[in-house]
Short mmCIF file of C-alpha atoms in Angstrom, two decimals:
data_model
loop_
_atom_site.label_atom_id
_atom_site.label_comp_id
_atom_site.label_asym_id
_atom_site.label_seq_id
_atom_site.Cartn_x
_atom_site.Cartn_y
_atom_site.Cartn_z
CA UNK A 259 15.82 -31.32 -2.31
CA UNK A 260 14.98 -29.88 1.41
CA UNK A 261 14.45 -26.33 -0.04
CA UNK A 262 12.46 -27.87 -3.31
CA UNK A 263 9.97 -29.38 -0.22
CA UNK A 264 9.85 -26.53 1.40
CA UNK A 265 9.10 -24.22 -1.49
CA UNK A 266 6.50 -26.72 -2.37
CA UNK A 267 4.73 -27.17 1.34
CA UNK A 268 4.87 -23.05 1.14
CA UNK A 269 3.20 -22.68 -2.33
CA UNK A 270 0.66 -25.72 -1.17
CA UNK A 271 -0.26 -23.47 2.36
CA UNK A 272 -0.66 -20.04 0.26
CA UNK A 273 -3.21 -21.86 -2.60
CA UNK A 274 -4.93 -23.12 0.19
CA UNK A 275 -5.27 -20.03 2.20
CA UNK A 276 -6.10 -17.97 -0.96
CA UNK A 277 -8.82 -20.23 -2.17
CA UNK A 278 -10.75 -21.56 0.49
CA UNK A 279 -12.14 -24.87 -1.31
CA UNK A 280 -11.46 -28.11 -0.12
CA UNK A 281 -12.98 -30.20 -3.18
CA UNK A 282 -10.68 -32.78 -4.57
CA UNK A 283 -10.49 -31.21 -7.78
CA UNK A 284 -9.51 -27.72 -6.84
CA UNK A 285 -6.90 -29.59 -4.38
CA UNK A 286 -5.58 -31.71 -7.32
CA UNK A 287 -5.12 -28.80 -9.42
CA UNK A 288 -3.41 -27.04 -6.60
CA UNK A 289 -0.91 -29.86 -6.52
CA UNK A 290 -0.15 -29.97 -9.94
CA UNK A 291 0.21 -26.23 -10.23
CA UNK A 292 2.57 -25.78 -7.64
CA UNK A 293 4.68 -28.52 -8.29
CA UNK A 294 4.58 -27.01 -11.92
CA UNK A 295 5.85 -23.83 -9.91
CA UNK A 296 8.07 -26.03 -8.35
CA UNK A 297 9.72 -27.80 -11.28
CA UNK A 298 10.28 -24.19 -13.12
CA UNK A 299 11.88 -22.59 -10.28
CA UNK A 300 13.99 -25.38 -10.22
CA UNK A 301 15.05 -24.89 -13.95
CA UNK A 302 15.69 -21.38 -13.24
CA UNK A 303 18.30 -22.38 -10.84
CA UNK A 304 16.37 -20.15 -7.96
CA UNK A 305 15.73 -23.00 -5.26
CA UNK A 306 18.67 -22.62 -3.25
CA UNK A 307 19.29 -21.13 0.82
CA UNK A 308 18.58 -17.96 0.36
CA UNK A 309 14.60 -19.18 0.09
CA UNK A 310 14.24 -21.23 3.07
CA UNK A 311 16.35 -19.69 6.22
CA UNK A 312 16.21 -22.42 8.50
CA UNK A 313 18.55 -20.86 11.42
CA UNK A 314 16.40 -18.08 12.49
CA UNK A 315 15.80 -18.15 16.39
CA UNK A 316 12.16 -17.90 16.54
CA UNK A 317 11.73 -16.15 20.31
CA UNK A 318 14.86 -13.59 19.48
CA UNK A 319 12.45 -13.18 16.23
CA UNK A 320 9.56 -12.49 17.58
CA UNK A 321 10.71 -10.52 20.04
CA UNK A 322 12.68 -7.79 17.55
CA UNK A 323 9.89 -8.13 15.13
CA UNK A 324 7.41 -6.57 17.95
CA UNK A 325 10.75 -4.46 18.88
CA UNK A 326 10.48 -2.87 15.01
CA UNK A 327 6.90 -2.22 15.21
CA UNK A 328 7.20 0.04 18.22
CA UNK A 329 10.08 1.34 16.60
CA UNK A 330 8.06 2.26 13.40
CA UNK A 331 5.28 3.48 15.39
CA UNK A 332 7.68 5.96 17.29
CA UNK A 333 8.97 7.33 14.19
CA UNK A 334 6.24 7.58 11.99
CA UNK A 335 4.91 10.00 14.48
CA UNK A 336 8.02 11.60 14.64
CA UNK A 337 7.67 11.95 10.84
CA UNK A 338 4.46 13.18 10.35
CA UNK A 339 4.96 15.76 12.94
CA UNK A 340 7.68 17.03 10.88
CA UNK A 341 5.91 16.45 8.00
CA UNK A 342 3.01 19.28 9.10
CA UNK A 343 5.28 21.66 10.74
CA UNK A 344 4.54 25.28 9.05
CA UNK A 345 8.70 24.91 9.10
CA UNK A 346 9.03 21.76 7.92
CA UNK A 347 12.17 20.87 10.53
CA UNK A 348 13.94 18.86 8.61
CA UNK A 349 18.03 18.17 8.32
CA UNK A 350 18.97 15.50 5.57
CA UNK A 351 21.71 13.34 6.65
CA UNK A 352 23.44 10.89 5.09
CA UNK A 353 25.40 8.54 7.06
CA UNK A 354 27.57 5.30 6.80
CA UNK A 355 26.90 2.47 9.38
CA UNK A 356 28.57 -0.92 9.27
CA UNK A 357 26.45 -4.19 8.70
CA UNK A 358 27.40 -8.09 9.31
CA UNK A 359 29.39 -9.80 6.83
CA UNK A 360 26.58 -12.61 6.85
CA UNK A 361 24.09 -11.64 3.97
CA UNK A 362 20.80 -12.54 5.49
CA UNK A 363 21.51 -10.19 8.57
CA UNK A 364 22.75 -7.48 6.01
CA UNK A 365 19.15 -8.01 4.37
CA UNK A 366 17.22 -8.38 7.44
CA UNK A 367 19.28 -4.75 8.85
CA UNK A 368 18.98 -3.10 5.63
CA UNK A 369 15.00 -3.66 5.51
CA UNK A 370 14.20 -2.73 8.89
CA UNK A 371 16.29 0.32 8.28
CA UNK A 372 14.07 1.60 5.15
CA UNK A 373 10.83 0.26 6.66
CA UNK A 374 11.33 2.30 9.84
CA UNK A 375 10.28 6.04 8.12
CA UNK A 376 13.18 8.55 8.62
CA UNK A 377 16.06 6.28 7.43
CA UNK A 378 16.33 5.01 3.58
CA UNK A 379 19.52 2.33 3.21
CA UNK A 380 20.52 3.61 -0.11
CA UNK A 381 23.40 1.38 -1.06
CA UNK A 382 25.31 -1.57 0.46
CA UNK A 383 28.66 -2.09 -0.29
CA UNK A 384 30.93 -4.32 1.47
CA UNK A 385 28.99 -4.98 4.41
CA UNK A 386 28.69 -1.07 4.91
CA UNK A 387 25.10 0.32 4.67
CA UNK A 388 24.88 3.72 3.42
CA UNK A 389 21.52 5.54 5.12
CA UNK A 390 19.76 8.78 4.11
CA UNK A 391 18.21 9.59 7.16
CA UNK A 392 15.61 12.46 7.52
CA UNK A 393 16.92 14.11 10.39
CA UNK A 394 20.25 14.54 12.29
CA UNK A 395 18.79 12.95 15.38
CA UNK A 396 17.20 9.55 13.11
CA UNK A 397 20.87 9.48 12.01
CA UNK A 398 22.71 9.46 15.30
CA UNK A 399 20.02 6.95 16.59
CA UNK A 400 20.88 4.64 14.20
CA UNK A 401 24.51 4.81 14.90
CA UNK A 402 23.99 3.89 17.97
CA UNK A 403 23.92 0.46 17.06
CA UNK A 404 20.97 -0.57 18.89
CA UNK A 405 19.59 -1.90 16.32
CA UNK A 406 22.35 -3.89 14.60
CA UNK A 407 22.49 -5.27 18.43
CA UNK A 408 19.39 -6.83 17.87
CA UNK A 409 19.34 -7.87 14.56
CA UNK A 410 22.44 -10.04 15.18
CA UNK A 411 20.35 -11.60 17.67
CA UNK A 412 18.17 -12.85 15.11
CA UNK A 413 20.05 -15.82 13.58
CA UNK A 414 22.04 -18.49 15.36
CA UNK A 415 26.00 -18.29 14.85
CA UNK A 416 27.22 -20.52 12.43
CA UNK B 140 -19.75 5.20 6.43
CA UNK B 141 -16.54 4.88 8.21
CA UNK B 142 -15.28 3.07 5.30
CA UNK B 143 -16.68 6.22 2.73
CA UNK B 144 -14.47 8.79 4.97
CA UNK B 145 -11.36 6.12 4.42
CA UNK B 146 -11.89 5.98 0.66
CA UNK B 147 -12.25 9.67 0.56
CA UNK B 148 -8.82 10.14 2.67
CA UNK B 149 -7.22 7.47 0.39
CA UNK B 150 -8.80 9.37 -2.96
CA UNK B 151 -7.17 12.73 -1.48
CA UNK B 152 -4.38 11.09 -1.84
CA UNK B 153 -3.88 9.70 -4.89
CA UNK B 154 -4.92 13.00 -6.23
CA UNK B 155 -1.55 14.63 -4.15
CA UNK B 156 0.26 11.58 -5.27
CA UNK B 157 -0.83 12.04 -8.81
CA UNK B 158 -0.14 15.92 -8.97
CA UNK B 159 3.76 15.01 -7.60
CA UNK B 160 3.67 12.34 -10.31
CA UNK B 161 2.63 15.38 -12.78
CA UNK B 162 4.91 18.23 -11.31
CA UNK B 163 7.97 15.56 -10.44
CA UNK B 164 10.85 17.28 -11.58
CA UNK B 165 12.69 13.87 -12.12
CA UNK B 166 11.52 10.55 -13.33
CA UNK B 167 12.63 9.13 -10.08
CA UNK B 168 10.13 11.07 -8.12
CA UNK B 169 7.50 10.24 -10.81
CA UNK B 170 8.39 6.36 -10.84
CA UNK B 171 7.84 7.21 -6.52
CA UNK B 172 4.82 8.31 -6.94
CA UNK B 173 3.55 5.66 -9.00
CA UNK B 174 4.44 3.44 -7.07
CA UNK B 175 3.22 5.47 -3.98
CA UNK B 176 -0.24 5.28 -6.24
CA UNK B 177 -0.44 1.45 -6.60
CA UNK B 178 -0.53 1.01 -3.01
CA UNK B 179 -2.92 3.53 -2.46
CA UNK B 180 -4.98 1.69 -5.22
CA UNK B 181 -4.43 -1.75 -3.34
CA UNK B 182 -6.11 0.10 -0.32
CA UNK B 183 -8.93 1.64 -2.19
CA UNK B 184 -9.66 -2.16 -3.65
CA UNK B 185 -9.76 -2.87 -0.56
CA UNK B 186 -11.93 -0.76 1.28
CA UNK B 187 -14.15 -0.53 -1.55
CA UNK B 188 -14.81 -4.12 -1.58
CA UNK B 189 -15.77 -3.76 2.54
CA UNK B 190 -18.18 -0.52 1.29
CA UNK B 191 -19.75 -2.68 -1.20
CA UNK B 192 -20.52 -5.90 1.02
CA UNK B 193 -18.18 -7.59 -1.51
CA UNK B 194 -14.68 -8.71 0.51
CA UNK B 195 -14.03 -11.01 -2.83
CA UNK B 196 -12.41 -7.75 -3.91
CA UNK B 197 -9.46 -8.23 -1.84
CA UNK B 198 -8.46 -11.48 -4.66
CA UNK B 199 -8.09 -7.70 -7.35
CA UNK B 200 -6.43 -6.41 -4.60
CA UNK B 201 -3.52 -9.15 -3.86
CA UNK B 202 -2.85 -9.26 -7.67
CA UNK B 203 -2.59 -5.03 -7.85
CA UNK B 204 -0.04 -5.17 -5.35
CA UNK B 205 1.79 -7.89 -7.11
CA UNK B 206 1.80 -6.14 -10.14
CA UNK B 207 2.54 -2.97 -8.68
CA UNK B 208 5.68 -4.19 -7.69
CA UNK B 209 6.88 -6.18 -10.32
CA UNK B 210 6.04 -3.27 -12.47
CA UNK B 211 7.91 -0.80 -10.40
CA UNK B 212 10.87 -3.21 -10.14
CA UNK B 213 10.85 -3.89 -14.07
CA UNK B 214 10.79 0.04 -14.69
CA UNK B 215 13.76 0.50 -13.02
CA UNK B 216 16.00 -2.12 -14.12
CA UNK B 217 15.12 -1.11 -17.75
CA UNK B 218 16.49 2.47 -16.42
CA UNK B 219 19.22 0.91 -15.47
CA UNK B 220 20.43 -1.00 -17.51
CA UNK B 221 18.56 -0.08 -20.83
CA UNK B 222 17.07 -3.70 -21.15
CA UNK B 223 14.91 -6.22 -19.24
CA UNK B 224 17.19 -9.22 -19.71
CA UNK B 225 20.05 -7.71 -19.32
CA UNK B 226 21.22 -7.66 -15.96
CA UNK B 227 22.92 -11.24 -16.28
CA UNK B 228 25.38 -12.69 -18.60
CA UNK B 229 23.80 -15.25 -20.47
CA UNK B 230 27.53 -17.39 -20.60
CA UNK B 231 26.26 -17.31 -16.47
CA UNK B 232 23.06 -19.41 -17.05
CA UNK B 233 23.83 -23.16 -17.14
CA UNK B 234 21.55 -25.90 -18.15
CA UNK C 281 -18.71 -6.70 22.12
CA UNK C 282 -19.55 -5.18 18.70
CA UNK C 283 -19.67 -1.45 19.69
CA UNK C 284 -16.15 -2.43 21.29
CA UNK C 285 -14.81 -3.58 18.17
CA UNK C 286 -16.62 -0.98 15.89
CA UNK C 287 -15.01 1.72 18.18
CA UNK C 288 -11.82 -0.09 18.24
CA UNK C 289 -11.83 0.34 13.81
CA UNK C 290 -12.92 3.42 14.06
CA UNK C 291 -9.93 4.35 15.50
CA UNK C 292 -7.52 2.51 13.89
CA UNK C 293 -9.10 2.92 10.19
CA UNK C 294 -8.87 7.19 10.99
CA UNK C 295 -5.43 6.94 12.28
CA UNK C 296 -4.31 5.07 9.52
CA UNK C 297 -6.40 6.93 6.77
CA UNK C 298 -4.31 10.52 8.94
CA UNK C 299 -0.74 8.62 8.16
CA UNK C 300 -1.89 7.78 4.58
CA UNK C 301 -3.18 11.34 3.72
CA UNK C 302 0.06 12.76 6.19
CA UNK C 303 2.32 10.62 3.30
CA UNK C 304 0.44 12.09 0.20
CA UNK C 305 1.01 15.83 2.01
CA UNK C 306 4.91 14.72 2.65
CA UNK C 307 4.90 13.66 -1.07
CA UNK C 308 4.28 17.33 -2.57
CA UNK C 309 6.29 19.48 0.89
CA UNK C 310 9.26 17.97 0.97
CA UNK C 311 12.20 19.23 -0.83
CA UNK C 312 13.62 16.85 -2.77
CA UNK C 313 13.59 13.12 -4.12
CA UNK C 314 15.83 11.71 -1.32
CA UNK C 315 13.89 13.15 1.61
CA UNK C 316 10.21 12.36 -0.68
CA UNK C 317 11.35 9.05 -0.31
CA UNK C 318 10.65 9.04 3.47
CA UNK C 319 7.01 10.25 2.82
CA UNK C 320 6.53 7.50 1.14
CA UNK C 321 7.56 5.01 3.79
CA UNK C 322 5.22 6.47 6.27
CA UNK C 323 1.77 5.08 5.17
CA UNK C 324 3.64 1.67 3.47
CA UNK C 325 4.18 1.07 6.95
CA UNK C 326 1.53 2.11 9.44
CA UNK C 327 -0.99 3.69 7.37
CA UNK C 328 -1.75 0.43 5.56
CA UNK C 329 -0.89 -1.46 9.02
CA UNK C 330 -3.92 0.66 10.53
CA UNK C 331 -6.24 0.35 7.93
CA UNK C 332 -6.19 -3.52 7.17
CA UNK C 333 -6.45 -4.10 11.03
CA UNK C 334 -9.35 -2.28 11.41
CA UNK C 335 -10.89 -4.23 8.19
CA UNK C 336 -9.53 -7.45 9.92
CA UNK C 337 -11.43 -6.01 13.21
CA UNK C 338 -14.37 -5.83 11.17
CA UNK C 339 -14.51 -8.92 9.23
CA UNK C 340 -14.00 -11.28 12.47
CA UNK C 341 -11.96 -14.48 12.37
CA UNK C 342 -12.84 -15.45 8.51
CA UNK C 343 -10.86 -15.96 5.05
CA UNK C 344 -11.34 -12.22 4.54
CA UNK C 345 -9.10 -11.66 7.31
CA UNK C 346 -6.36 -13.88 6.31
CA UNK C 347 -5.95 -12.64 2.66
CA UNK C 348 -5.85 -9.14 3.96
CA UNK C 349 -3.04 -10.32 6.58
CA UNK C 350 -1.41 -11.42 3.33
CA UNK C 351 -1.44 -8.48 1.50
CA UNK C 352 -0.18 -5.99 4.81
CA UNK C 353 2.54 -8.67 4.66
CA UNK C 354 3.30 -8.61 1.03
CA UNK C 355 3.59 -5.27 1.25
CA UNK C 356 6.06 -5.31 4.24
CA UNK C 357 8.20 -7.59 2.27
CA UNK C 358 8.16 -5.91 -1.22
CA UNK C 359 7.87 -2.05 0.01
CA UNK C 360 11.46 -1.51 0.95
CA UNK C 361 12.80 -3.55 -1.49
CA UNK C 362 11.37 -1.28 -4.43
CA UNK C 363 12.27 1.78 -2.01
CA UNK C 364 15.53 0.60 -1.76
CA UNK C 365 15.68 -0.10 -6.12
CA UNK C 366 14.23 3.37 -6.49
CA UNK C 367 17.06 4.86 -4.22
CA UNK C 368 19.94 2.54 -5.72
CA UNK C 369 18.40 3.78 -9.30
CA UNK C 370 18.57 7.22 -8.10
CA UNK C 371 21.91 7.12 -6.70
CA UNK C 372 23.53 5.92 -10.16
CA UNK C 373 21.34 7.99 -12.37
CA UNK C 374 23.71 10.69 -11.23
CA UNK C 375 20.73 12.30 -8.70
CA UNK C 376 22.57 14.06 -5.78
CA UNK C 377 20.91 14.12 -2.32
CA UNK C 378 20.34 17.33 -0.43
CA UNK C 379 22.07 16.31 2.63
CA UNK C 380 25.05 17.08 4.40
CA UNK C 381 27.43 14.31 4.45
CA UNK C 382 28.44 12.99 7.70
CA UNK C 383 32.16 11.55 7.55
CA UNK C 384 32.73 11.60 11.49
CA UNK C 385 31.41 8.14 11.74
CA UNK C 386 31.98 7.10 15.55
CA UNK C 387 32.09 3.02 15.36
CA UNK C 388 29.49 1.64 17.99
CA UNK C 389 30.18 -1.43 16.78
CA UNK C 390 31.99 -4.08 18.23
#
């Protein structure tokens, strides 16, 4: 029931950030429609924890999310430097680096690892992410764990 | 103008995203560049709609990159597995 | 105030249209599908970053703003997971990556 609210109060925000009317009509069908949304989500069996993480630690959030961005900025450079090198000096790695066994941190690790440019998680297989990294150096930096350090930061111990 | 030398960088390329699409030696790298396409088409939605005056463009926009995904997403599970519903066991479903 | 923030998207919208146009370049130079891949991460990630926050610096503090803040993010949230598909895809279709396998894998972990 907690997530079926929250899916609901998150449906309700987007409509009302998308449209931008506040007559009662438009609100009324907003209501109906997402508890329509609501009500078939909940037939497909799809409301469960996996759409509502409720034991994030919002500061420790915060602070890795600004911690990625710098972290995408460095290597996007990096990249595109590469990238328009006459040479093009690249050396394709692939590499095996161990995630947590708990499945949000293996999602939230295995995202930030594709959305920083260099490293592409490929596959994940029991709790071990396997990386295609760009260059020998984005490989080793990854192994050093720094940021697996962080992202097991992110969410409170059970 | 600073929005007409965007588009024209975005248009540039889609064109190089298009010819990969066209020279791809595998579907994989043509199903990437698709995709790479779509969001290069969410952008030029975008920045057209700021060129034109007309930010309502950006509602075309949200729904392109929806698609685009979903689209992407739907291509490759069909490669996959060879069917669209496929991926579960209907004995699984209970109701 | 407004030539600051005109300056200010100036900036940002070139940088990002250089990281978009750098991806599209990547696309076609790189060698294979594996390392294309990363090309294609490059303006996902900061060449659409740049580009909607100079459009956001434009617009101001209105709707406009917000529903472009929702598309950068919907892109942030979707883009790796079809990256990730596309690679997974890849990997079973039998589609071996030009790269040399690393199997001295020093544990940092804990």
């Amino acid at each position: 029931m907690r997530h079926s609210i929250s899916l609901f109060l998150f449906l309700f925000a987007v409509w009302l950030l998308l449209s931008g009317y506040f007559e009662t009509l438009l609100l009324v069908l907003g209501l109906v429609s997402c508890a329509f949304v609501v009500w078939i989500a909940k037939r497909q069996d799809v409301v469960d924890h996996e759409g509502h993480p409720v034991n994030l630690r919002p500061i420790r959030w915060i602070q890795y999310t600004f911690w990625l961005i710098g972290e995408i900025v460095k290597s996007n450079i990096d990249v595109a430097r590469r990238v328009w090198h006459p040479k093009l000096p690249i050396s394709p790695t692939i590499v095996k680096v161990p995630a947590d066994a708990d499945e949000l941190r293996q999602v939230i690790y295995a995202n930030s690892i594709t959305l920083t440019p260099g490293t592409v998680s490929i596959d994940l297989t029991d709790a071990t992410i396997t990386v295609h990294a760009l260059t020998r150096e984005g490989a080793m930096a990854l192994e050093q764990g720094e940021m697996a350090r962080r992202v097991r930061g992110v969410r409170r111990p059970e | 103008m600073i929005f007409a030398v965007a588009a024209c960088a975005i248009l540039f390329t889609m064109a190089l995203t298009l010819s990969r699409g066209i020279l791809g030696p595998t579907t994989y790298d043509r199903i990437l560049a698709v995709n790479s396409f779509g969001t290069k088409t969410v952008l030029i939605i975008a920045v057209f709609g700021f060129m034109t005056g007309r930010p309502d463009f950006l509602d075309i926009a949200f729904v392109y990159a929806l698609i685009n995904f979903v689209g992407t997403i739907a291509v490759l599970k069909f490669f996959e597995y060879g069917d669209l519903g496929g991926a579960r066991s209907p004995d699984e479903f209970e109701s | 105030m407004q030539l600051l923030t005109d300056i200010l998207s100036w900036i940002t919208i070139l940088t990002g249209s250089f990281f978009v146009v750098t991806g599209g370049v990547g696309l076609l130079r790189l060698p294979d599908f594996f390392t294309r891949l990363h090309a294609v991460s490059m303006p996902d990630t900061l060449g659409i970053g740049l580009i909607v926050l100079g459009l956001v610096l434009q617009a101001g503090f209105t709707q406009t703003s917000t529903k472009l803040i929702m598309i950068f993010l919907f892109m942030l949230f979707t883009g790796p997971a079809a990256t990730h598909a596309l690679a997974k895809a890849a990997l079973h279709g039998k589609l071996k990556p030009l790269a040399s396998e690393k199997k001295d894998q020093e544990e940092s972990s804990p």
